[in-house]
Structures are given as structure tokens and as C-alpha cells.
mmCIF file of C-alpha atoms in Angstrom:
data_model
loop_
_atom_site.group_PDB
_atom_site.id
_atom_site.type_symbol
_atom_site.label_atom_id
_atom_site.label_comp_id
_atom_site.label_asym_id
_atom_site.label_seq_id
_atom_site.Cartn_x
_atom_site.Cartn_y
_atom_site.Cartn_z
ATOM 1 C CA MET S 1 -20.586 46.397 -131.048
ATOM 2 C CA LYS S 2 -17.029 45.967 -131.073
ATOM 3 C CA ASN S 3 -16.410 49.588 -130.957
ATOM 4 C CA LEU S 4 -18.596 50.677 -128.286
ATOM 5 C CA PRO S 5 -16.280 50.545 -125.157
ATOM 6 C CA ASN S 6 -13.784 52.257 -127.454
ATOM 7 C CA ILE S 7 -15.729 54.863 -127.714
ATOM 8 C CA ALA S 8 -16.617 55.470 -123.875
ATOM 9 C CA VAL S 9 -12.895 55.050 -123.006
ATOM 10 C CA LYS S 10 -12.084 57.503 -125.507
ATOM 11 C CA GLN S 11 -14.840 59.797 -124.192
ATOM 12 C CA SER S 12 -13.355 59.457 -120.541
ATOM 13 C CA LEU S 13 -9.697 60.026 -121.632
ATOM 14 C CA SER S 14 -11.070 63.232 -123.278
ATOM 15 C CA THR S 15 -12.619 64.266 -120.193
ATOM 16 C CA LEU S 16 -9.813 63.967 -117.999
ATOM 17 C CA SER S 17 -7.494 65.422 -120.297
ATOM 18 C CA GLN S 18 -9.993 68.299 -120.129
ATOM 19 C CA VAL S 19 -9.829 68.131 -116.043
ATOM 20 C CA VAL S 20 -5.946 68.397 -116.212
ATOM 21 C CA LEU S 21 -6.287 71.314 -118.665
ATOM 22 C CA LEU S 22 -8.697 73.469 -116.230
ATOM 23 C CA SER S 23 -6.482 72.064 -113.257
ATOM 24 C CA LEU S 24 -3.393 73.685 -115.364
ATOM 25 C CA VAL S 25 -5.051 76.883 -115.695
ATOM 26 C CA TRP S 26 -6.182 76.803 -111.890
ATOM 27 C CA LEU S 27 -2.163 76.224 -111.044
ATOM 28 C CA LEU S 28 -1.276 79.332 -112.987
ATOM 29 C CA ALA S 29 -3.758 81.377 -111.650
ATOM 30 C CA SER S 30 -2.821 80.456 -108.170
ATOM 31 C CA ARG S 31 0.747 81.435 -109.201
ATOM 32 C CA LEU S 32 -0.529 84.784 -110.771
ATOM 33 C CA SER S 33 -2.764 85.505 -107.567
ATOM 34 C CA HIS S 34 0.213 84.514 -105.425
ATOM 35 C CA TYR S 35 2.106 87.159 -106.674
ATOM 36 C CA TRP S 36 0.444 89.706 -108.555
ATOM 37 C CA LEU S 37 -3.232 89.803 -107.658
ATOM 38 C CA PRO S 38 -3.584 88.678 -103.823
ATOM 39 C CA ALA S 39 -6.768 90.176 -103.538
ATOM 40 C CA VAL S 40 -8.525 87.745 -106.172
ATOM 41 C CA PRO S 41 -8.685 84.387 -105.405
ATOM 42 C CA ALA S 42 -7.031 81.959 -107.469
ATOM 43 C CA GLY S 43 -10.204 79.996 -108.659
ATOM 44 C CA VAL S 44 -12.143 83.324 -109.405
ATOM 45 C CA LEU S 45 -8.995 84.477 -111.428
ATOM 46 C CA GLY S 46 -8.640 81.142 -113.390
ATOM 47 C CA MET S 47 -12.459 81.552 -114.171
ATOM 48 C CA PHE S 48 -11.748 85.003 -115.593
ATOM 49 C CA LEU S 49 -9.130 83.679 -117.490
ATOM 50 C CA VAL S 50 -10.804 81.118 -119.402
ATOM 51 C CA LEU S 51 -13.641 83.085 -119.899
ATOM 52 C CA ALA S 52 -11.690 85.861 -121.369
ATOM 53 C CA ALA S 53 -10.031 82.753 -123.664
ATOM 54 C CA LEU S 54 -13.454 81.658 -124.896
ATOM 55 C CA ALA S 55 -14.556 84.989 -125.534
ATOM 56 C CA LEU S 56 -11.440 85.838 -127.316
ATOM 57 C CA GLY S 57 -11.428 82.342 -129.367
ATOM 58 C CA TRP S 58 -8.398 81.293 -128.371
ATOM 59 C CA LEU S 59 -9.776 78.164 -126.563
ATOM 60 C CA PRO S 60 -12.732 76.062 -128.050
ATOM 61 C CA LEU S 61 -15.269 75.419 -126.117
ATOM 62 C CA SER S 62 -15.147 71.885 -127.143
ATOM 63 C CA TRP S 63 -11.532 71.447 -125.678
ATOM 64 C CA CYS S 64 -13.064 72.103 -122.014
ATOM 65 C CA LYS S 65 -16.747 71.621 -122.148
ATOM 66 C CA SER S 66 -16.920 67.747 -121.113
ATOM 67 C CA GLY S 67 -14.151 68.423 -118.326
ATOM 68 C CA ALA S 68 -15.836 71.351 -116.587
ATOM 69 C CA ARG S 69 -19.243 69.404 -116.863
ATOM 70 C CA TRP S 70 -17.480 66.632 -114.904
ATOM 71 C CA LEU S 71 -15.880 68.831 -112.200
ATOM 72 C CA LEU S 72 -19.176 70.502 -111.764
ATOM 73 C CA ALA S 73 -21.392 67.551 -111.619
ATOM 74 C CA GLU S 74 -19.191 65.957 -108.962
ATOM 75 C CA MET S 75 -18.246 68.911 -106.685
ATOM 76 C CA LEU S 76 -20.210 67.702 -104.077
ATOM 77 C CA LEU S 77 -17.372 64.765 -103.557
ATOM 78 C CA PHE S 78 -14.905 67.379 -103.647
ATOM 79 C CA PHE S 79 -16.300 69.177 -100.383
ATOM 80 C CA ILE S 80 -16.985 66.005 -98.557
ATOM 81 C CA PRO S 81 -13.570 66.081 -96.925
ATOM 82 C CA ALA S 82 -13.912 69.495 -95.676
ATOM 83 C CA THR S 83 -17.624 69.019 -93.741
ATOM 84 C CA VAL S 84 -15.568 66.011 -92.026
ATOM 85 C CA ALA S 85 -13.676 68.623 -90.313
ATOM 86 C CA VAL S 86 -16.844 69.335 -87.990
ATOM 87 C CA VAL S 87 -15.595 65.825 -85.832
ATOM 88 C CA GLN S 88 -12.877 68.408 -84.696
ATOM 89 C CA TYR S 89 -15.546 71.152 -83.258
ATOM 90 C CA PRO S 90 -17.900 68.813 -80.821
ATOM 91 C CA GLN S 91 -18.884 71.646 -78.788
ATOM 92 C CA LEU S 92 -20.999 72.220 -81.822
ATOM 93 C CA LEU S 93 -23.316 69.838 -81.245
ATOM 94 C CA GLY S 94 -25.739 70.819 -78.115
ATOM 95 C CA SER S 95 -27.268 73.964 -78.044
ATOM 96 C CA ILE S 96 -24.585 76.375 -80.187
ATOM 97 C CA GLY S 97 -25.417 73.746 -83.027
ATOM 98 C CA LEU S 98 -29.349 74.053 -82.757
ATOM 99 C CA ARG S 99 -28.844 77.827 -82.803
ATOM 100 C CA ILE S 100 -26.397 77.700 -85.744
ATOM 101 C CA VAL S 101 -29.329 75.386 -87.828
ATOM 102 C CA LEU S 102 -31.924 78.098 -86.522
ATOM 103 C CA VAL S 103 -29.793 80.775 -88.133
ATOM 104 C CA ILE S 104 -29.649 79.182 -91.275
ATOM 105 C CA LEU S 105 -33.196 78.716 -91.633
ATOM 106 C CA LEU S 106 -34.374 81.879 -91.110
ATOM 107 C CA SER S 107 -31.851 83.519 -93.057
ATOM 108 C CA THR S 108 -32.568 81.040 -95.911
ATOM 109 C CA VAL S 109 -36.272 82.100 -95.435
ATOM 110 C CA LEU S 110 -35.466 85.734 -95.711
ATOM 111 C CA VAL S 111 -33.100 85.373 -98.908
ATOM 112 C CA MET S 112 -35.473 83.368 -100.508
ATOM 113 C CA THR S 113 -38.500 85.623 -100.070
ATOM 114 C CA VAL S 114 -36.212 89.153 -100.538
ATOM 115 C CA THR S 115 -34.467 87.948 -103.650
ATOM 116 C CA SER S 116 -37.477 86.420 -105.549
ATOM 117 C CA LEU S 117 -39.907 88.988 -104.530
ATOM 118 C CA VAL S 118 -36.996 91.593 -105.902
ATOM 119 C CA VAL S 119 -36.247 89.733 -109.713
ATOM 120 C CA ASP S 120 -40.289 89.289 -110.102
ATOM 121 C CA ALA S 121 -40.380 93.116 -110.003
ATOM 122 C CA GLY S 122 -37.204 93.660 -112.138
ATOM 123 C CA TYR S 123 -38.665 90.983 -114.662
ATOM 124 C CA LYS S 124 -41.789 93.197 -114.890
ATOM 125 C CA PHE S 125 -39.933 96.396 -115.457
ATOM 126 C CA GLU S 126 -37.633 94.282 -117.897
ATOM 127 C CA ILE S 127 -41.052 93.737 -119.824
ATOM 128 C CA LEU S 128 -42.075 97.406 -119.494
ATOM 129 C CA LEU S 129 -39.061 98.464 -120.748
ATOM 130 C CA LYS S 130 -39.356 96.267 -123.810
ATOM 131 C CA ARG S 131 -42.876 97.396 -124.392
ATOM 132 C CA ARG S 132 -42.014 101.103 -124.288
ATOM 133 C CA LYS S 133 -38.788 100.618 -126.648
ATOM 134 C CA ARG S 134 -41.237 98.822 -129.505
ATOM 135 C CA GLN S 135 -43.846 101.656 -129.179
ATOM 136 C CA HIS S 136 -40.488 104.030 -129.943
ATOM 137 C CA GLY S 137 -39.643 102.229 -132.816
ATOM 138 C CA VAL S 138 -43.200 101.995 -134.270
ATOM 139 C CA SER S 139 -44.114 105.945 -133.454
ATOM 140 C CA MET L 1 -0.605 51.351 -90.911
ATOM 141 C CA GLU L 2 -1.844 55.238 -90.857
ATOM 142 C CA ASN L 3 -1.071 55.460 -94.529
ATOM 143 C CA LEU L 4 -3.165 52.372 -94.944
ATOM 144 C CA LEU L 5 -5.541 54.171 -92.820
ATOM 145 C CA ALA L 6 -5.725 57.319 -94.764
ATOM 146 C CA PHE L 7 -6.308 55.568 -98.293
ATOM 147 C CA GLY L 8 -8.903 53.438 -96.727
ATOM 148 C CA CYS L 9 -10.774 56.791 -95.957
ATOM 149 C CA LEU L 10 -10.314 57.628 -99.346
ATOM 150 C CA VAL L 11 -11.623 54.766 -100.647
ATOM 151 C CA LEU L 12 -14.509 54.948 -98.193
ATOM 152 C CA THR L 13 -15.391 58.341 -99.413
ATOM 153 C CA LEU L 14 -15.417 57.497 -102.889
ATOM 154 C CA LEU L 15 -17.703 54.554 -102.327
ATOM 155 C CA LEU L 16 -20.001 56.079 -99.914
ATOM 156 C CA TYR L 17 -20.405 58.783 -102.480
ATOM 157 C CA TRP L 18 -20.723 56.156 -105.423
ATOM 158 C CA LEU L 19 -23.480 54.226 -103.523
ATOM 159 C CA ALA L 20 -25.641 57.359 -102.222
ATOM 160 C CA LYS L 21 -25.766 59.029 -106.061
ATOM 161 C CA LYS L 22 -26.845 55.476 -107.214
ATOM 162 C CA GLN L 23 -29.083 55.489 -104.405
ATOM 163 C CA TYR L 24 -30.979 58.774 -104.667
ATOM 164 C CA ARG L 25 -31.076 58.260 -108.649
ATOM 165 C CA ARG L 26 -33.350 55.248 -107.926
ATOM 166 C CA THR L 27 -35.408 56.437 -105.136
ATOM 167 C CA GLY L 28 -35.446 60.356 -105.114
ATOM 168 C CA ASN L 29 -36.057 60.622 -101.080
ATOM 169 C CA TRP L 30 -34.832 63.582 -100.001
ATOM 170 C CA TRP L 31 -32.841 61.737 -97.189
ATOM 171 C CA SER L 32 -31.060 59.999 -99.443
ATOM 172 C CA ALA L 33 -29.710 63.182 -100.907
ATOM 173 C CA PRO L 34 -25.967 62.508 -101.365
ATOM 174 C CA LEU L 35 -25.650 66.222 -100.124
ATOM 175 C CA LEU L 36 -26.798 64.939 -96.828
ATOM 176 C CA ALA L 37 -26.468 61.300 -96.503
ATOM 177 C CA VAL L 38 -22.706 61.163 -97.593
ATOM 178 C CA PRO L 39 -21.331 63.652 -95.183
ATOM 179 C CA LEU L 40 -23.368 62.356 -92.071
ATOM 180 C CA LEU L 41 -22.298 58.361 -93.026
ATOM 181 C CA VAL L 42 -18.427 59.443 -93.672
ATOM 182 C CA ILE L 43 -18.548 61.557 -90.566
ATOM 183 C CA GLY L 44 -20.366 58.937 -88.328
ATOM 184 C CA ALA L 45 -17.634 56.115 -89.857
ATOM 185 C CA VAL L 46 -14.691 58.535 -88.625
ATOM 186 C CA VAL L 47 -16.089 59.307 -85.150
ATOM 187 C CA VAL L 48 -16.954 55.443 -84.679
ATOM 188 C CA GLY L 49 -13.401 54.456 -85.933
ATOM 189 C CA HIS L 50 -11.965 57.025 -83.590
ATOM 190 C CA ILE L 51 -10.082 57.984 -86.915
ATOM 191 C CA PRO L 52 -8.209 61.802 -86.248
ATOM 192 C CA TYR L 53 -9.234 64.310 -88.645
ATOM 193 C CA HIS L 54 -5.435 64.717 -89.972
ATOM 194 C CA THR L 55 -5.492 61.148 -90.861
ATOM 195 C CA TYR L 56 -8.840 61.133 -92.724
ATOM 196 C CA PHE L 57 -7.336 64.231 -94.265
ATOM 197 C CA GLN L 58 -4.365 62.908 -95.424
ATOM 198 C CA ASP L 59 -5.570 61.154 -98.847
ATOM 199 C CA THR L 60 -8.735 63.090 -99.538
ATOM 200 C CA HIS L 61 -7.121 66.413 -99.552
ATOM 201 C CA TRP L 62 -6.979 65.169 -103.141
ATOM 202 C CA LEU L 63 -10.451 65.536 -103.668
ATOM 203 C CA SER L 64 -10.577 69.009 -101.753
ATOM 204 C CA TRP L 65 -8.063 70.187 -104.326
ATOM 205 C CA LEU L 66 -10.332 69.526 -107.214
ATOM 206 C CA LEU L 67 -12.324 72.376 -105.860
ATOM 207 C CA GLY L 68 -10.139 74.850 -107.201
ATOM 208 C CA PRO L 69 -10.467 73.638 -110.762
ATOM 209 C CA ALA L 70 -14.116 73.693 -110.144
ATOM 210 C CA THR L 71 -14.564 77.219 -109.919
ATOM 211 C CA VAL L 72 -12.079 77.798 -112.958
ATOM 212 C CA ALA L 73 -15.041 75.316 -114.566
ATOM 213 C CA PHE L 74 -17.643 77.842 -113.824
ATOM 214 C CA ALA L 75 -16.432 79.843 -116.789
ATOM 215 C CA ILE L 76 -17.951 77.251 -119.084
ATOM 216 C CA PRO L 77 -21.801 77.758 -118.526
ATOM 217 C CA ILE L 78 -20.981 81.175 -117.924
ATOM 218 C CA TYR L 79 -19.813 81.517 -121.358
ATOM 219 C CA GLU L 80 -22.752 79.238 -122.490
ATOM 220 C CA GLN L 81 -25.368 81.196 -121.129
ATOM 221 C CA ARG L 82 -24.029 84.553 -121.989
ATOM 222 C CA GLN L 83 -27.508 85.315 -124.146
ATOM 223 C CA VAL L 84 -29.458 84.684 -121.002
ATOM 224 C CA ILE L 85 -27.374 87.083 -118.837
ATOM 225 C CA ARG L 86 -27.389 89.584 -121.416
ATOM 226 C CA LYS L 87 -31.493 89.394 -122.129
ATOM 227 C CA HIS L 88 -32.197 89.562 -118.424
ATOM 228 C CA ALA L 89 -29.025 91.863 -117.392
ATOM 229 C CA LEU L 90 -31.198 93.971 -115.514
ATOM 230 C CA SER L 91 -33.331 91.259 -113.101
ATOM 231 C CA LEU L 92 -30.379 88.870 -112.702
ATOM 232 C CA SER L 93 -28.050 91.591 -111.392
ATOM 233 C CA CYS L 94 -30.925 92.979 -109.096
ATOM 234 C CA GLY L 95 -31.221 89.420 -107.624
ATOM 235 C CA VAL L 96 -27.628 89.301 -107.095
ATOM 236 C CA LEU L 97 -26.936 92.383 -105.478
ATOM 237 C CA VAL L 98 -30.042 92.165 -102.987
ATOM 238 C CA ALA L 99 -29.737 88.585 -102.156
ATOM 239 C CA MET L 100 -25.989 88.525 -101.485
ATOM 240 C CA PRO L 101 -26.293 91.360 -98.630
ATOM 241 C CA VAL L 102 -29.511 89.774 -97.246
ATOM 242 C CA ALA L 103 -27.484 86.327 -97.174
ATOM 243 C CA VAL L 104 -24.776 87.841 -95.257
ATOM 244 C CA LEU L 105 -25.929 89.955 -93.236
ATOM 245 C CA SER L 106 -29.171 88.136 -91.739
ATOM 246 C CA SER L 107 -26.625 85.439 -91.086
ATOM 247 C CA VAL L 108 -24.489 87.677 -89.101
ATOM 248 C CA TRP L 109 -27.107 89.497 -87.360
ATOM 249 C CA LEU L 110 -29.108 86.630 -86.327
ATOM 250 C CA ALA L 111 -25.876 84.885 -85.345
ATOM 251 C CA ARG L 112 -25.133 87.786 -83.205
ATOM 252 C CA ALA L 113 -28.804 87.720 -81.727
ATOM 253 C CA PHE L 114 -28.399 84.086 -80.800
ATOM 254 C CA GLY L 115 -25.005 84.642 -79.176
ATOM 255 C CA LEU L 116 -22.935 82.785 -81.558
ATOM 256 C CA SER L 117 -19.212 83.442 -81.174
ATOM 257 C CA GLU L 118 -17.550 85.934 -83.502
ATOM 258 C CA LEU L 119 -15.772 82.927 -85.178
ATOM 259 C CA LEU L 120 -19.205 81.376 -85.896
ATOM 260 C CA GLN L 121 -20.715 84.716 -87.444
ATOM 261 C CA LYS L 122 -17.876 84.990 -89.700
ATOM 262 C CA SER L 123 -17.918 81.241 -90.717
ATOM 263 C CA LEU L 124 -21.349 81.529 -91.026
ATOM 264 C CA ALA L 125 -21.681 84.961 -93.639
ATOM 265 C CA PRO L 126 -20.727 83.347 -96.918
ATOM 266 C CA ARG L 127 -23.118 80.151 -96.229
ATOM 267 C CA SER L 128 -25.555 80.622 -99.299
ATOM 268 C CA ILE L 129 -23.081 80.760 -102.122
ATOM 269 C CA SER L 130 -21.321 77.734 -103.990
ATOM 270 C CA THR L 131 -18.617 75.938 -102.012
ATOM 271 C CA PRO L 132 -15.662 76.744 -103.713
ATOM 272 C CA PHE L 133 -16.640 80.673 -103.514
ATOM 273 C CA ALA L 134 -17.703 80.133 -99.888
ATOM 274 C CA LEU L 135 -14.327 78.846 -99.150
ATOM 275 C CA ALA L 136 -12.237 81.465 -101.024
ATOM 276 C CA THR L 137 -14.508 84.142 -98.963
ATOM 277 C CA ALA L 138 -14.073 82.397 -95.786
ATOM 278 C CA SER L 139 -10.266 82.339 -95.696
ATOM 279 C CA SER L 140 -10.090 86.012 -96.394
ATOM 280 C CA ILE L 141 -12.649 87.231 -94.032
ATOM 281 C CA GLY L 142 -10.581 85.178 -91.239
ATOM 282 C CA ALA L 143 -13.349 82.719 -90.947
ATOM 283 C CA SER L 144 -13.051 78.930 -90.643
ATOM 284 C CA PRO L 145 -13.415 77.583 -94.167
ATOM 285 C CA ASP L 146 -13.910 73.938 -92.282
ATOM 286 C CA LEU L 147 -16.925 75.336 -90.647
ATOM 287 C CA THR L 148 -18.002 77.564 -93.425
ATOM 288 C CA ALA L 149 -18.143 74.137 -95.479
ATOM 289 C CA VAL L 150 -20.533 72.091 -92.831
ATOM 290 C CA PHE L 151 -22.764 75.825 -93.265
ATOM 291 C CA VAL L 152 -22.987 75.091 -96.805
ATOM 292 C CA VAL L 153 -24.193 71.679 -96.380
ATOM 293 C CA ILE L 154 -26.660 72.687 -94.114
ATOM 294 C CA THR L 155 -27.754 75.737 -96.043
ATOM 295 C CA GLY L 156 -28.216 73.186 -99.037
ATOM 296 C CA VAL L 157 -30.439 70.772 -97.007
ATOM 297 C CA ALA L 158 -32.227 73.842 -95.753
ATOM 298 C CA GLY L 159 -33.179 75.385 -99.092
ATOM 299 C CA MET L 160 -33.942 71.699 -100.396
ATOM 300 C CA LEU L 161 -36.866 71.291 -97.921
ATOM 301 C CA LEU L 162 -37.808 74.983 -97.503
ATOM 302 C CA GLY L 163 -37.805 75.769 -101.518
ATOM 303 C CA GLU L 164 -40.545 74.085 -102.085
ATOM 304 C CA VAL L 165 -42.850 75.536 -99.608
ATOM 305 C CA MET L 166 -41.746 79.093 -100.296
ATOM 306 C CA LEU L 167 -42.855 78.524 -103.816
ATOM 307 C CA MET L 168 -46.422 77.758 -102.968
ATOM 308 C CA LEU L 169 -46.470 80.691 -100.221
ATOM 309 C CA LEU L 170 -44.932 83.574 -102.503
ATOM 310 C CA PRO L 171 -46.938 85.188 -105.036
ATOM 311 C CA LEU L 172 -44.355 84.708 -108.022
ATOM 312 C CA ARG L 173 -45.321 84.991 -111.469
ATOM 313 C CA SER L 174 -42.171 84.504 -113.677
ATOM 314 C CA ARG L 175 -40.122 81.477 -113.775
ATOM 315 C CA LEU L 176 -36.951 83.739 -113.426
ATOM 316 C CA ALA L 177 -38.050 84.721 -109.756
ATOM 317 C CA LYS L 178 -38.664 81.063 -108.781
ATOM 318 C CA GLY L 179 -34.961 80.152 -110.033
ATOM 319 C CA ALA L 180 -33.342 83.377 -108.685
ATOM 320 C CA LEU L 181 -35.088 82.104 -105.271
ATOM 321 C CA LEU L 182 -33.325 78.715 -105.367
ATOM 322 C CA GLY L 183 -30.249 79.741 -106.736
ATOM 323 C CA ALA L 184 -29.449 82.642 -104.528
ATOM 324 C CA ALA L 185 -30.661 80.735 -101.055
ATOM 325 C CA ALA L 186 -29.514 77.483 -101.587
ATOM 326 C CA HIS L 187 -26.618 77.351 -104.202
ATOM 327 C CA GLY L 188 -26.273 73.830 -106.488
ATOM 328 C CA ALA L 189 -28.868 71.962 -104.243
ATOM 329 C CA GLY L 190 -31.150 74.700 -105.143
ATOM 330 C CA THR L 191 -30.431 74.359 -108.639
ATOM 331 C CA ALA L 192 -30.881 71.101 -108.693
ATOM 332 C CA LYS L 193 -34.171 71.829 -107.933
ATOM 333 C CA ALA L 194 -34.771 74.500 -110.028
ATOM 334 C CA ASN L 195 -33.793 71.835 -113.026
ATOM 335 C CA GLU L 196 -36.525 69.937 -111.494
ATOM 336 C CA LEU L 197 -38.972 72.555 -112.313
ATOM 337 C CA GLY L 198 -38.002 73.835 -115.424
ATOM 338 C CA ALA L 199 -34.972 74.238 -117.946
ATOM 339 C CA GLU L 200 -35.322 78.233 -117.627
ATOM 340 C CA GLU L 201 -35.520 78.362 -113.609
ATOM 341 C CA GLY L 202 -32.361 76.061 -113.893
ATOM 342 C CA VAL L 203 -30.417 78.008 -115.962
ATOM 343 C CA VAL L 204 -31.510 81.466 -113.526
ATOM 344 C CA ALA L 205 -30.723 79.351 -110.682
ATOM 345 C CA SER L 206 -27.180 78.130 -111.678
ATOM 346 C CA LEU L 207 -26.512 81.833 -113.067
ATOM 347 C CA THR L 208 -27.603 83.457 -109.566
ATOM 348 C CA MET L 209 -25.411 81.125 -107.898
ATOM 349 C CA MET L 210 -22.562 81.942 -110.093
ATOM 350 C CA LEU L 211 -22.629 85.670 -110.299
ATOM 351 C CA GLY L 212 -23.734 85.691 -106.825
ATOM 352 C CA GLY L 213 -20.552 83.804 -105.626
ATOM 353 C CA ILE L 214 -18.202 85.756 -107.388
ATOM 354 C CA ALA L 215 -20.039 89.032 -106.079
ATOM 355 C CA THR L 216 -19.471 87.888 -102.603
ATOM 356 C CA VAL L 217 -16.017 86.823 -103.325
ATOM 357 C CA PHE L 218 -15.166 90.664 -104.445
ATOM 358 C CA ALA L 219 -17.220 92.005 -101.459
ATOM 359 C CA ALA L 220 -15.284 89.932 -99.100
ATOM 360 C CA PRO L 221 -13.202 93.215 -97.934
ATOM 361 C CA LEU L 222 -16.518 94.778 -97.098
ATOM 362 C CA ILE L 223 -17.496 91.559 -95.035
ATOM 363 C CA ALA L 224 -14.804 91.545 -93.050
ATOM 364 C CA TRP L 225 -15.042 95.164 -92.185
ATOM 365 C CA PHE L 226 -18.739 94.642 -91.327
ATOM 366 C CA VAL L 227 -18.376 91.430 -89.438
#
């Protein structure tokens, strides 16, 4: 029983150090992107660096997994400050705001419809390909 | 005094976030979803308290800063799901390559048709992808990242509400299509909904969201030229 809080503390510390590790990668990536690759945003560049390190086996998954899970699970918290910036645009309140919401609703319905129908068709095609491959293998 | 107020804003944001999350886990009502409730409550507090935005942002910018490392963190789920990506490469890439142009073009065209300003058209363009990618795209196409962040949140709420209706209306057979519908249209909020439907829907939604975000960031020069 006495060990339980200890385990929790250890886990939080390891998550924290993994968040620090991912933050360091981000800082490195923002330097790289600033000096050599201005076309690629730092976050995306850092993501590809980590992806490459994982694929090449330089970085064990267990060194960054819980930190990554925490960062992604709490992401909502990180963009709240940006949404509060809307107080600087009081003109968005009246009819403009209503039009914006309409644009978003209509566009969302459109994206949902087109994407899901295309993916459904793609899935059927995938099955067809697989079946054909199997038949070729048999004959 | 101003420093104290700034620190108070940070504490208030953290506290409201924590409370809303706890409340949502207990009740599960859509209107108590942290995505909707926390920004509304914080904005309400800032307006009522006449707090200038630069004071609010003074200490809370550390939270925004963490969006950078959060983007890097997407590498881990992508790596973990590499088998799914390989297995459904065709349908996933079709979904992403269709969803992104439809989202960007329809947002811009509808905004133009409704007579919204060029800044609003640009800021609406990346609204359907995950926040860190949307903000990166916004700053490279000359949009306002602040406005884009708000539109991303509204999109998330719209996706939560419309997702269920659209899933009922559309004749979809595969779990893949249901996941893609939610992930492509409503980023993190859609992915959360997809996880409620099932594990496969959740994985596909998060992959569509992540790959769509990356694709949009790389398409930014194209979007800038178009808007």
C-alpha cells in the first residue's frame, strides 16, 4: 500500500521528462526550420525527426510514449488562450459571426459527405484488389 | 498588479479546464464538452472582468507554446499505427486527398459567397484540421492564427453535433468511412466521437486527422496562391 503513491509519482516524473524531451526536439526543429528549411513548420519538421528516429530504432518508443499521450490528450488546454483572442474582434458578434457559423456548418456537411463516400468506394476497391490478388495466387 | 492578474488568468484557465473535464466525464452532455464550455467560460470571464488580451496572454502563452511539442508528439501515434496505414493506404490517401481540398475550397468559396472579408476567408481555410497544423498553415498563408483557432473550435463543435446526423443519413458500409468522416471534418472532436463508435473508427479518424493536417501544411503555398 505504501508503494502506491510512489509509483504514481514515478510515472508522472517519467511523463514529465518525456514532455521535456519532445519540447527539446521541438526547439531543435524550430532552429533547423528557421535557418535551413523555412518552408516546413517547426512542429511538422520535429514530427518527422521523431518519426525517423523511431523507424531507425534510434529512439525507443517507451522513451516518448507517455509524454506524447499526455500532450495529445491535453491539447485542448493548449489552444484555449488562442481562442480567447476573439475578444479583440468584437465586430464578429453580429451578422458576420452568424455568416461564419453558416459557412462552417455547410462546409462541414460537405466534407463529411464527400470524404466518407470516397473512402467507402476506396475500401470496396481495396477488397476487390485483394480478392483479385488471391485469385491470381491460386491459379 | 498586472502581473498578478496575468497569473490569475493562467490559474483560472487551468481551473476551468480541470473542472469542465471532470464534469464532462461525469455527465457526458454535449454542452458541457470542454471544447465548447472552457473557451466560452474563459472568454466570458475576460469580457466581464475587462481584462485586456495582452494581460490574459502574458502567462497563458506558455500553454500555447506547448502546441509545438504536441505537434511533434503526433509522430508517436502515427508510428504505432503504421500497420493500419500500410493496410488501408489506398482508402486513407483517397480520403485525405479529397477531404482537404473540399474543406479548404468550400470554406473559402462559401465565405466569399457570403461576402466575408479576405482575412476571414483566409482564416477559415484551414479550419477543419487539428489546431497545431491549422495555426502553422494560418501563419504561412497570411491568415490570422487567432481567428483560425476560434474557427477550429467552432468546427469541432459543429462536427460533434452534425457527425451523428450525417452518419445516419449517409449509406456507409465500412467502419473506415465512418472514421474518415469524423476525423476529416472535425479533427480532435471528431476523433473523440469516433472512439465512442469503436476502436477501428477511432484509429482511422485520428489517422485521417493527422495525415490531413500534414497534407494541408504542405499545401499551404497552394492555398495562399488560391485565396
